[in-house]
Amino acid sequence: MAKRIQFSRTGGPEVLELVEVSPGDPGPGEVRVKNAAVGLNFIDIYFRTGLYPAPSLPSGLGTEGAGVVDAVGEGVTHLAVGDRVAYAQGPLGAYAELHTLPAGKVVKLPEAIDFETAAGCMLKGLTVQYLMRQTHELKGGETILWHAAAGGVGSIACQWARALGVKLIGTVSSPEKAALAEKNGAWATIDYTKEDVVERVRELTNGAMCDVVYDSVGKDTWETSLDCLKPRSLMVSFGNASGAVEGVNLGILNQKGSLFTTRPSLNGYADTPERLQAMADELFAMLESGKITIDIAQRFPLAEAGKAQEALASRQTTGSTILLP
């Protein structure tokens, strides 16, 4: 038997239950991982609330974790029992002591990277990798706007931008979060609770505005983000923290300067084992070089997953948050 968090109906944190289950053996092409640490992400809240529908109910939750391979299914050749591994995709169910998932979604974890670091950065770090290195390949010298710059993804983005020679302007909600983003490498910060984001971007860039805006907030910041862009530049909407962007008239992209926009996802980029491994290798290299460090700012027992999600949703967290089985 093993403990896991599951939900039988969508709703608030109260729908999450800690239950005991009997995990089956991995099938062909699968592995079972004994989790040492589990990552907490906003997408987990989307599934719990029903914004993103779970395949079936009751459902497990979470897609990110790190630990040791506990069992290997038929046909798996690149992983063996005892291997240190990490993952960020696959079926829901990472909020658990044991999690079974396709072997192609699992990567080997270098000895130099501990389990908590891996669980705190796989989804977030791979997200920054595809956003900065693939959705738009930043090469240095660009000016970008990044919303929620003190959060888990934002903290990694600030460091990666600094390493690339990119000027990252980060939006934050307090002086403390501004200080954190700047410590991590943000070129400048804007406290959106007190400052006009568009006007402040205009001041910081001497009217030139931004080459790319990375927006994980969604509905509340869509128009603001578009207004922070240079003509013919790129709006990257990659999250829905305030709700999904809806009812968009494509003509607005013309009106605001022949803009480009995209709505990418990790699954759209890490769509083969080879691409996933290549992305993970670049992330691990950044970690091992010390150019990126992961701040595990909050740790919760697995049983307190609901409490952890409440803290994340209410913007009480900074850096990364993990659950400990």
mmCIF file of N, CA and C in Angstrom, residues 121-138 144 146 151-162 164 168 214 236 238 265-266 269 279 282-283 286 292 294:
data_model
loop_
_atom_site.group_PDB
_atom_site.id
_atom_site.type_symbol
_atom_site.label_atom_id
_atom_site.label_comp_id
_atom_site.label_asym_id
_atom_site.label_seq_id
_atom_site.Cartn_x
_atom_site.Cartn_y
_atom_site.Cartn_z
ATOM 1 N N CYS A 121 12.285 22.079 -9.598
ATOM 2 C CA CYS A 121 12.639 22.833 -10.802
ATOM 3 C C CYS A 121 12.356 22.135 -12.120
ATOM 4 N N MET A 122 11.964 20.875 -12.132
ATOM 5 C CA MET A 122 11.804 20.198 -13.418
ATOM 6 C C MET A 122 10.770 20.884 -14.301
ATOM 7 N N LEU A 123 9.544 21.023 -13.811
ATOM 8 C CA LEU A 123 8.506 21.644 -14.625
ATOM 9 C C LEU A 123 8.822 23.114 -14.879
ATOM 10 N N LYS A 124 9.227 23.800 -13.842
ATOM 11 C CA LYS A 124 9.506 25.234 -13.974
ATOM 12 C C LYS A 124 10.726 25.470 -14.854
ATOM 13 N N GLY A 125 11.789 24.701 -14.621
ATOM 14 C CA GLY A 125 13.011 24.878 -15.384
ATOM 15 C C GLY A 125 12.851 24.508 -16.849
ATOM 16 N N LEU A 126 12.135 23.404 -17.113
ATOM 17 C CA LEU A 126 11.891 23.024 -18.501
ATOM 18 C C LEU A 126 10.984 24.046 -19.183
ATOM 19 N N THR A 127 10.069 24.635 -18.416
ATOM 20 C CA THR A 127 9.220 25.696 -18.962
ATOM 21 C C THR A 127 10.063 26.892 -19.397
ATOM 22 N N VAL A 128 10.968 27.319 -18.531
ATOM 23 C CA VAL A 128 11.840 28.444 -18.891
ATOM 24 C C VAL A 128 12.712 28.068 -20.092
ATOM 25 N N GLN A 129 13.182 26.825 -20.133
ATOM 26 C CA GLN A 129 14.013 26.394 -21.254
ATOM 27 C C GLN A 129 13.282 26.553 -22.576
ATOM 28 N N TYR A 130 12.048 26.010 -22.664
ATOM 29 C CA TYR A 130 11.371 26.113 -23.961
ATOM 30 C C TYR A 130 10.952 27.546 -24.271
ATOM 31 N N LEU A 131 10.608 28.339 -23.248
ATOM 32 C CA LEU A 131 10.189 29.719 -23.497
ATOM 33 C C LEU A 131 11.350 30.590 -23.975
ATOM 34 N N MET A 132 12.493 30.444 -23.327
ATOM 35 C CA MET A 132 13.630 31.322 -23.640
ATOM 36 C C MET A 132 14.531 30.785 -24.740
ATOM 37 N N ARG A 133 14.512 29.469 -24.966
ATOM 38 C CA ARG A 133 15.452 28.870 -25.898
ATOM 39 C C ARG A 133 14.788 28.315 -27.152
ATOM 40 N N GLN A 134 13.428 28.218 -27.140
ATOM 41 C CA GLN A 134 12.755 27.638 -28.289
ATOM 42 C C GLN A 134 11.582 28.488 -28.784
ATOM 43 N N THR A 135 10.629 28.824 -27.904
ATOM 44 C CA THR A 135 9.508 29.659 -28.337
ATOM 45 C C THR A 135 10.028 30.949 -28.964
ATOM 46 N N HIS A 136 10.991 31.567 -28.296
ATOM 47 C CA HIS A 136 11.768 32.669 -28.877
ATOM 48 C C HIS A 136 13.182 32.479 -28.371
ATOM 49 N N GLU A 137 14.120 32.236 -29.261
ATOM 50 C CA GLU A 137 15.495 31.958 -28.840
ATOM 51 C C GLU A 137 16.205 33.264 -28.488
ATOM 52 N N LEU A 138 16.246 33.534 -27.185
ATOM 53 C CA LEU A 138 16.927 34.736 -26.721
ATOM 54 C C LEU A 138 18.436 34.543 -26.858
ATOM 55 N N ILE A 144 12.941 42.060 -22.130
ATOM 56 C CA ILE A 144 11.707 41.289 -22.022
ATOM 57 C C ILE A 144 10.967 41.672 -20.752
ATOM 58 N N TRP A 146 8.546 39.982 -17.806
ATOM 59 C CA TRP A 146 8.150 38.681 -17.242
ATOM 60 C C TRP A 146 7.225 38.939 -16.059
ATOM 61 N N GLY A 151 8.008 34.342 -8.530
ATOM 62 C CA GLY A 151 7.459 33.006 -8.341
ATOM 63 C C GLY A 151 8.445 31.929 -8.742
ATOM 64 N N GLY A 152 7.988 30.677 -8.747
ATOM 65 C CA GLY A 152 8.866 29.568 -9.042
ATOM 66 C C GLY A 152 9.453 29.630 -10.436
ATOM 67 N N VAL A 153 8.616 29.835 -11.454
ATOM 68 C CA VAL A 153 9.105 29.946 -12.832
ATOM 69 C C VAL A 153 9.884 31.247 -12.992
ATOM 70 N N GLY A 154 9.354 32.332 -12.452
ATOM 71 C CA GLY A 154 9.996 33.623 -12.587
ATOM 72 C C GLY A 154 11.386 33.672 -11.975
ATOM 73 N N SER A 155 11.566 33.004 -10.841
ATOM 74 C CA SER A 155 12.880 33.009 -10.184
ATOM 75 C C SER A 155 13.940 32.354 -11.062
ATOM 76 N N ILE A 156 13.550 31.282 -11.751
ATOM 77 C CA ILE A 156 14.481 30.624 -12.672
ATOM 78 C C ILE A 156 14.687 31.499 -13.906
ATOM 79 N N ALA A 157 13.613 32.118 -14.394
ATOM 80 C CA ALA A 157 13.712 32.967 -15.580
ATOM 81 C C ALA A 157 14.661 34.143 -15.351
ATOM 82 N N CYS A 158 14.600 34.751 -14.183
ATOM 83 C CA CYS A 158 15.497 35.878 -13.890
ATOM 84 C C CYS A 158 16.959 35.445 -13.978
ATOM 85 N N GLN A 159 17.254 34.268 -13.432
ATOM 86 C CA GLN A 159 18.639 33.777 -13.452
ATOM 87 C C GLN A 159 19.082 33.403 -14.858
ATOM 88 N N TRP A 160 18.193 32.757 -15.613
ATOM 89 C CA TRP A 160 18.547 32.338 -16.968
ATOM 90 C C TRP A 160 18.735 33.561 -17.865
ATOM 91 N N ALA A 161 17.874 34.570 -17.680
ATOM 92 C CA ALA A 161 18.013 35.804 -18.462
ATOM 93 C C ALA A 161 19.355 36.471 -18.184
ATOM 94 N N ARG A 162 19.724 36.549 -16.920
ATOM 95 C CA ARG A 162 21.022 37.150 -16.562
ATOM 96 C C ARG A 162 22.168 36.388 -17.228
ATOM 97 N N LEU A 164 22.096 34.786 -19.959
ATOM 98 C CA LEU A 164 22.062 35.013 -21.410
ATOM 99 C C LEU A 164 22.394 36.455 -21.800
ATOM 100 N N LEU A 168 15.737 41.561 -18.194
ATOM 101 C CA LEU A 168 14.407 41.108 -17.782
ATOM 102 C C LEU A 168 13.785 42.126 -16.838
ATOM 103 N N TYR A 214 6.386 37.666 -21.519
ATOM 104 C CA TYR A 214 6.044 36.318 -21.059
ATOM 105 C C TYR A 214 4.990 36.451 -19.956
ATOM 106 N N VAL A 236 3.889 36.052 -25.475
ATOM 107 C CA VAL A 236 3.851 34.633 -25.118
ATOM 108 C C VAL A 236 2.939 34.473 -23.900
ATOM 109 N N PHE A 238 1.481 31.917 -21.457
ATOM 110 C CA PHE A 238 1.738 30.519 -21.115
ATOM 111 C C PHE A 238 1.097 30.063 -19.803
ATOM 112 N N SER A 265 2.990 25.228 -24.611
ATOM 113 C CA SER A 265 2.977 24.386 -23.412
ATOM 114 C C SER A 265 4.201 23.489 -23.426
ATOM 115 N N LEU A 266 4.558 22.976 -22.270
ATOM 116 C CA LEU A 266 5.693 22.065 -22.179
ATOM 117 C C LEU A 266 5.465 20.824 -23.036
ATOM 118 N N TYR A 269 6.450 21.064 -26.630
ATOM 119 C CA TYR A 269 7.872 21.131 -26.958
ATOM 120 C C TYR A 269 8.607 19.850 -26.566
ATOM 121 N N MET A 279 16.328 18.957 -23.542
ATOM 122 C CA MET A 279 15.914 20.095 -22.725
ATOM 123 C C MET A 279 16.395 19.933 -21.288
ATOM 124 N N GLU A 282 20.118 20.607 -20.874
ATOM 125 C CA GLU A 282 20.486 22.028 -20.798
ATOM 126 C C GLU A 282 20.154 22.595 -19.422
ATOM 127 N N LEU A 283 19.000 22.218 -18.874
ATOM 128 C CA LEU A 283 18.638 22.664 -17.529
ATOM 129 C C LEU A 283 19.640 22.163 -16.498
ATOM 130 N N MET A 286 22.854 24.061 -16.555
ATOM 131 C CA MET A 286 22.742 25.379 -15.915
ATOM 132 C C MET A 286 22.803 25.248 -14.391
ATOM 133 N N ILE A 292 22.220 28.816 -12.335
ATOM 134 C CA ILE A 292 20.866 28.778 -11.781
ATOM 135 C C ILE A 292 20.896 27.981 -10.484
ATOM 136 N N ILE A 294 18.175 26.811 -7.204
ATOM 137 C CA ILE A 294 16.753 26.667 -6.913
ATOM 138 C C ILE A 294 16.503 26.941 -5.445
#
